Amino acid sequence: MSTCARRCPRRARTSCARSSGPGGRAVRPRSRRACWASTAACGPSGAGRPPPPGEVGTITCAPGPGSFVLDLSVRGERRTLTNRRTITNRYVLTAGPGFADLLTLPEARVTTELETGDTTWTLRLRHEAGPVVPFVRLLDARPAAAPGWARWDDNAFDLLPGEERVLHATWDGVPPQDRRIRLDAWNLPPTTLTDAGA
């Protein structure tokens, strides 16, 4: 599994970094190119020329049959800093016929640090070792018919090697002693988090 990393000078950013080998060692692709509309071209082709109307551009990563994570950030151009808006998304993609390589993705190691309050939990996740962790989920670990719920400010995301995320949950209608969260991902063993610890 690879995670793509290239930066455009303005307005848009793409990321391309290959994670492979024992311990998920990061290896940069040999060649990569990115070019986005309304920005100075990042690649050798079309330098100084924006793409035609309606065409966003192209991303080229190092050739290979495996899956990879595209980390894409787009920043709107505004006159003042306070009006600028950045939208970031990640996508698990493949350069081959399918995602079979995900079935053999090595297990990663992620540490957790949980702070609990009256109605809010703060969870810090840090990727410590191994490859990319796709499809991280934070689920209510109680029975489906239990009253109340937890609302996270983000969920169902991918965690890159060395990355740290801080997430916040707000509990609504759940007694403190019943609150528990199940943390799982594609290549992580499921963990239940409670006020008393994991």
CSV table of C-alpha atoms in Angstrom, one decimal:
chain,number,residue,atom,x,y,z
A,1,MET,CA,0.0,0.0,0.0
A,2,SER,CA,1.4,3.4,-0.8
A,3,THR,CA,0.5,6.9,0.1
A,4,CYS,CA,1.0,9.3,-2.5
A,5,ALA,CA,3.2,13.4,-1.7
A,6,ARG,CA,3.6,16.3,-4.0
A,7,ARG,CA,2.8,19.9,-3.2
A,8,CYS,CA,1.6,22.5,-5.6
A,9,PRO,CA,2.8,26.0,-4.8
A,10,ARG,CA,-0.7,27.5,-4.4
A,11,ARG,CA,-4.4,26.6,-4.2
A,12,ALA,CA,-4.1,22.9,-4.4
A,13,ARG,CA,-2.0,20.1,-2.8
A,14,THR,CA,-1.6,16.5,-3.6
A,15,SER,CA,0.3,14.0,-1.6
A,16,CYS,CA,2.2,10.9,-3.0
A,17,ALA,CA,4.6,8.8,-0.6
A,18,ARG,CA,5.1,5.1,-1.0
A,19,SER,CA,5.0,3.0,2.2
A,20,SER,CA,6.5,-0.4,1.7
A,21,GLY,CA,8.9,-3.0,3.2
A,22,PRO,CA,9.3,-4.0,6.8
A,23,GLY,CA,7.9,-1.5,9.3
A,24,GLY,CA,6.2,0.5,6.6
A,25,ARG,CA,9.3,2.4,5.7
A,26,ALA,CA,8.4,5.5,3.6
A,27,VAL,CA,10.0,5.5,0.1
A,28,ARG,CA,9.4,8.4,-2.3
A,29,PRO,CA,8.2,7.6,-5.8
A,30,ARG,CA,10.8,8.1,-8.5
A,31,SER,CA,8.6,10.3,-10.6
A,32,ARG,CA,5.4,12.2,-9.8
A,33,ARG,CA,3.6,15.1,-11.4
A,34,ALA,CA,0.6,17.2,-10.4
A,35,CYS,CA,-1.2,20.0,-12.3
A,36,TRP,CA,-4.4,21.8,-11.3
A,37,ALA,CA,-6.7,24.3,-12.8
A,38,SER,CA,-6.2,28.0,-11.9
A,39,THR,CA,-2.7,27.3,-10.6
A,40,ALA,CA,0.8,27.4,-11.9
A,41,ALA,CA,1.6,24.0,-13.3
A,42,CYS,CA,3.5,21.7,-11.0
A,43,GLY,CA,4.7,19.4,-13.6
A,44,PRO,CA,6.9,19.7,-16.7
A,45,SER,CA,4.0,19.5,-19.1
A,46,GLY,CA,1.9,22.7,-19.5
A,47,ALA,CA,4.3,24.7,-17.4
A,48,GLY,CA,2.8,28.2,-16.9
A,49,ARG,CA,-0.5,27.2,-18.7
A,50,PRO,CA,-3.7,26.2,-16.9
A,51,PRO,CA,-5.6,23.2,-18.2
A,52,PRO,CA,-8.5,23.7,-20.6
A,53,PRO,CA,-11.9,24.7,-19.1
A,54,GLY,CA,-13.6,21.8,-17.4
A,55,GLU,CA,-10.4,19.8,-16.9
A,56,VAL,CA,-9.1,19.6,-13.4
A,57,GLY,CA,-5.7,18.1,-14.3
A,58,THR,CA,-3.8,14.9,-13.9
A,59,ILE,CA,-1.8,13.2,-11.1
A,60,THR,CA,0.9,10.7,-12.0
A,61,CYS,CA,2.5,8.5,-9.3
A,62,ALA,CA,5.3,5.9,-9.6
A,63,PRO,CA,4.1,2.9,-11.7
A,64,GLY,CA,3.0,-0.1,-9.7
A,65,PRO,CA,0.1,-2.6,-9.4
A,66,GLY,CA,-0.8,-1.9,-5.8
A,67,SER,CA,-3.3,0.2,-4.0
A,68,PHE,CA,-2.5,3.7,-2.7
A,69,VAL,CA,-4.0,6.6,-0.8
A,70,LEU,CA,-4.5,9.9,-2.5
A,71,ASP,CA,-4.3,12.8,0.0
A,72,LEU,CA,-5.9,15.8,-1.8
A,73,SER,CA,-6.3,19.3,-0.5
A,74,VAL,CA,-7.9,22.1,-2.5
A,75,ARG,CA,-7.8,25.7,-1.3
A,76,GLY,CA,-10.0,28.4,-2.7
A,77,GLU,CA,-8.3,31.6,-3.8
A,78,ARG,CA,-9.8,34.6,-2.0
A,79,ARG,CA,-8.6,38.2,-1.5
A,80,THR,CA,-8.3,37.9,2.3
A,81,LEU,CA,-6.8,35.1,4.4
A,82,THR,CA,-9.9,34.9,6.5
A,83,ASN,CA,-12.1,34.0,3.5
A,84,ARG,CA,-9.9,31.2,2.2
A,85,ARG,CA,-11.3,27.7,2.5
A,86,THR,CA,-9.4,24.4,2.3
A,87,ILE,CA,-11.2,21.2,1.6
A,88,THR,CA,-9.3,18.0,2.2
A,89,ASN,CA,-10.2,14.4,1.3
A,90,ARG,CA,-8.4,11.1,1.1
A,91,TYR,CA,-9.2,8.3,-1.3
A,92,VAL,CA,-8.1,4.7,-1.4
A,93,LEU,CA,-7.4,4.0,-5.1
A,94,THR,CA,-5.6,1.3,-7.1
A,95,ALA,CA,-3.4,1.3,-10.1
A,96,GLY,CA,-4.2,-2.4,-10.8
A,97,PRO,CA,-7.3,-4.5,-11.5
A,98,GLY,CA,-8.5,-4.5,-7.9
A,99,PHE,CA,-7.7,-4.1,-4.2
A,100,ALA,CA,-6.5,-7.7,-3.5
A,101,ASP,CA,-3.2,-6.4,-2.0
A,102,LEU,CA,-5.3,-4.9,0.9
A,103,LEU,CA,-5.9,-8.5,2.0
A,104,THR,CA,-2.2,-8.9,2.9
A,105,LEU,CA,-1.7,-5.4,4.3
A,106,PRO,CA,0.5,-5.8,7.4
A,107,GLU,CA,-0.9,-4.8,10.8
A,108,ALA,CA,0.0,-1.3,11.9
A,109,ARG,CA,0.4,0.0,15.5
A,110,VAL,CA,-1.7,3.0,16.6
A,111,THR,CA,-1.6,4.4,20.2
A,112,THR,CA,-4.7,6.0,21.8
A,113,GLU,CA,-5.0,8.7,24.5
A,114,LEU,CA,-8.6,9.3,25.8
A,115,GLU,CA,-9.7,12.3,27.9
A,116,THR,CA,-13.3,12.1,29.2
A,117,GLY,CA,-15.6,14.9,30.4
A,118,ASP,CA,-19.2,15.4,31.3
A,119,THR,CA,-20.5,15.1,27.8
A,120,THR,CA,-17.4,15.3,25.6
A,121,TRP,CA,-14.6,12.8,24.9
A,122,THR,CA,-11.3,13.8,23.2
A,123,LEU,CA,-9.4,11.0,21.5
A,124,ARG,CA,-5.8,11.3,20.3
A,125,LEU,CA,-4.7,8.7,17.8
A,126,ARG,CA,-1.1,8.4,16.7
A,127,HIS,CA,0.3,6.2,14.0
A,128,GLU,CA,3.4,4.6,15.5
A,129,ALA,CA,4.5,1.9,13.1
A,130,GLY,CA,3.6,0.0,10.0
A,131,PRO,CA,1.8,0.9,6.8
A,132,VAL,CA,-1.1,3.2,6.1
A,133,VAL,CA,-4.2,2.5,8.2
A,134,PRO,CA,-7.3,2.7,5.9
A,135,PHE,CA,-10.9,2.9,7.0
A,136,VAL,CA,-10.5,3.9,10.7
A,137,ARG,CA,-13.9,3.8,12.4
A,138,LEU,CA,-15.1,5.0,15.8
A,139,LEU,CA,-18.3,3.2,16.6
A,140,ASP,CA,-20.8,3.2,19.5
A,141,ALA,CA,-19.9,-0.2,21.2
A,142,ARG,CA,-23.2,-0.5,23.0
A,143,PRO,CA,-26.1,-2.6,21.7
A,144,ALA,CA,-27.9,-1.1,18.7
A,145,ALA,CA,-31.1,-0.6,20.7
A,146,ALA,CA,-29.4,1.3,23.6
A,147,PRO,CA,-30.7,4.9,24.0
A,148,GLY,CA,-28.7,7.9,23.0
A,149,TRP,CA,-25.6,8.2,20.7
A,150,ALA,CA,-22.2,9.7,20.3
A,151,ARG,CA,-21.4,12.3,17.6
A,152,TRP,CA,-17.9,12.6,16.3
A,153,ASP,CA,-16.4,15.6,14.5
A,154,ASP,CA,-14.8,13.2,12.1
A,155,ASN,CA,-15.0,9.5,11.4
A,156,ALA,CA,-14.2,6.8,8.8
A,157,PHE,CA,-10.8,8.2,7.7
A,158,ASP,CA,-7.4,7.0,6.7
A,159,LEU,CA,-4.3,7.4,9.0
A,160,LEU,CA,-0.9,7.9,7.4
A,161,PRO,CA,2.4,6.7,8.8
A,162,GLY,CA,3.5,9.1,11.6
A,163,GLU,CA,0.3,11.0,11.5
A,164,GLU,CA,-1.6,12.1,14.7
A,165,ARG,CA,-5.3,13.0,14.8
A,166,VAL,CA,-7.3,14.6,17.6
A,167,LEU,CA,-11.0,13.8,17.5
A,168,HIS,CA,-13.9,14.9,19.7
A,169,ALA,CA,-17.1,13.1,20.5
A,170,THR,CA,-20.3,14.5,22.1
A,171,TRP,CA,-22.5,12.1,24.0
A,172,ASP,CA,-26.2,12.6,23.9
A,173,GLY,CA,-28.5,10.8,26.2
A,174,VAL,CA,-26.0,8.1,27.3
A,175,PRO,CA,-25.2,7.6,31.0
A,176,PRO,CA,-21.5,8.0,31.8
A,177,GLN,CA,-21.1,4.4,33.0
A,178,ASP,CA,-22.5,3.1,29.7
A,179,ARG,CA,-20.3,5.0,27.3
A,180,ARG,CA,-17.9,2.9,25.2
A,181,ILE,CA,-16.4,3.3,21.8
A,182,ARG,CA,-15.1,0.6,19.4
A,183,LEU,CA,-12.1,1.6,17.4
A,184,ASP,CA,-11.3,-0.5,14.4
A,185,ALA,CA,-9.7,-0.3,11.0
A,186,TRP,CA,-8.7,-2.5,8.0
A,187,ASN,CA,-5.4,-3.5,9.6
A,188,LEU,CA,-5.9,-2.8,13.3
A,189,PRO,CA,-7.3,-5.2,15.8
A,190,PRO,CA,-10.6,-3.8,17.3
A,191,THR,CA,-10.3,-2.0,20.6
A,192,THR,CA,-13.0,-0.9,23.0
A,193,LEU,CA,-12.4,2.4,24.7
A,194,THR,CA,-14.1,3.4,28.0
A,195,ASP,CA,-13.8,5.9,30.7
A,196,ALA,CA,-11.8,3.3,32.7
A,197,GLY,CA,-9.3,2.8,29.8
A,198,ALA,CA,-9.0,0.4,26.8
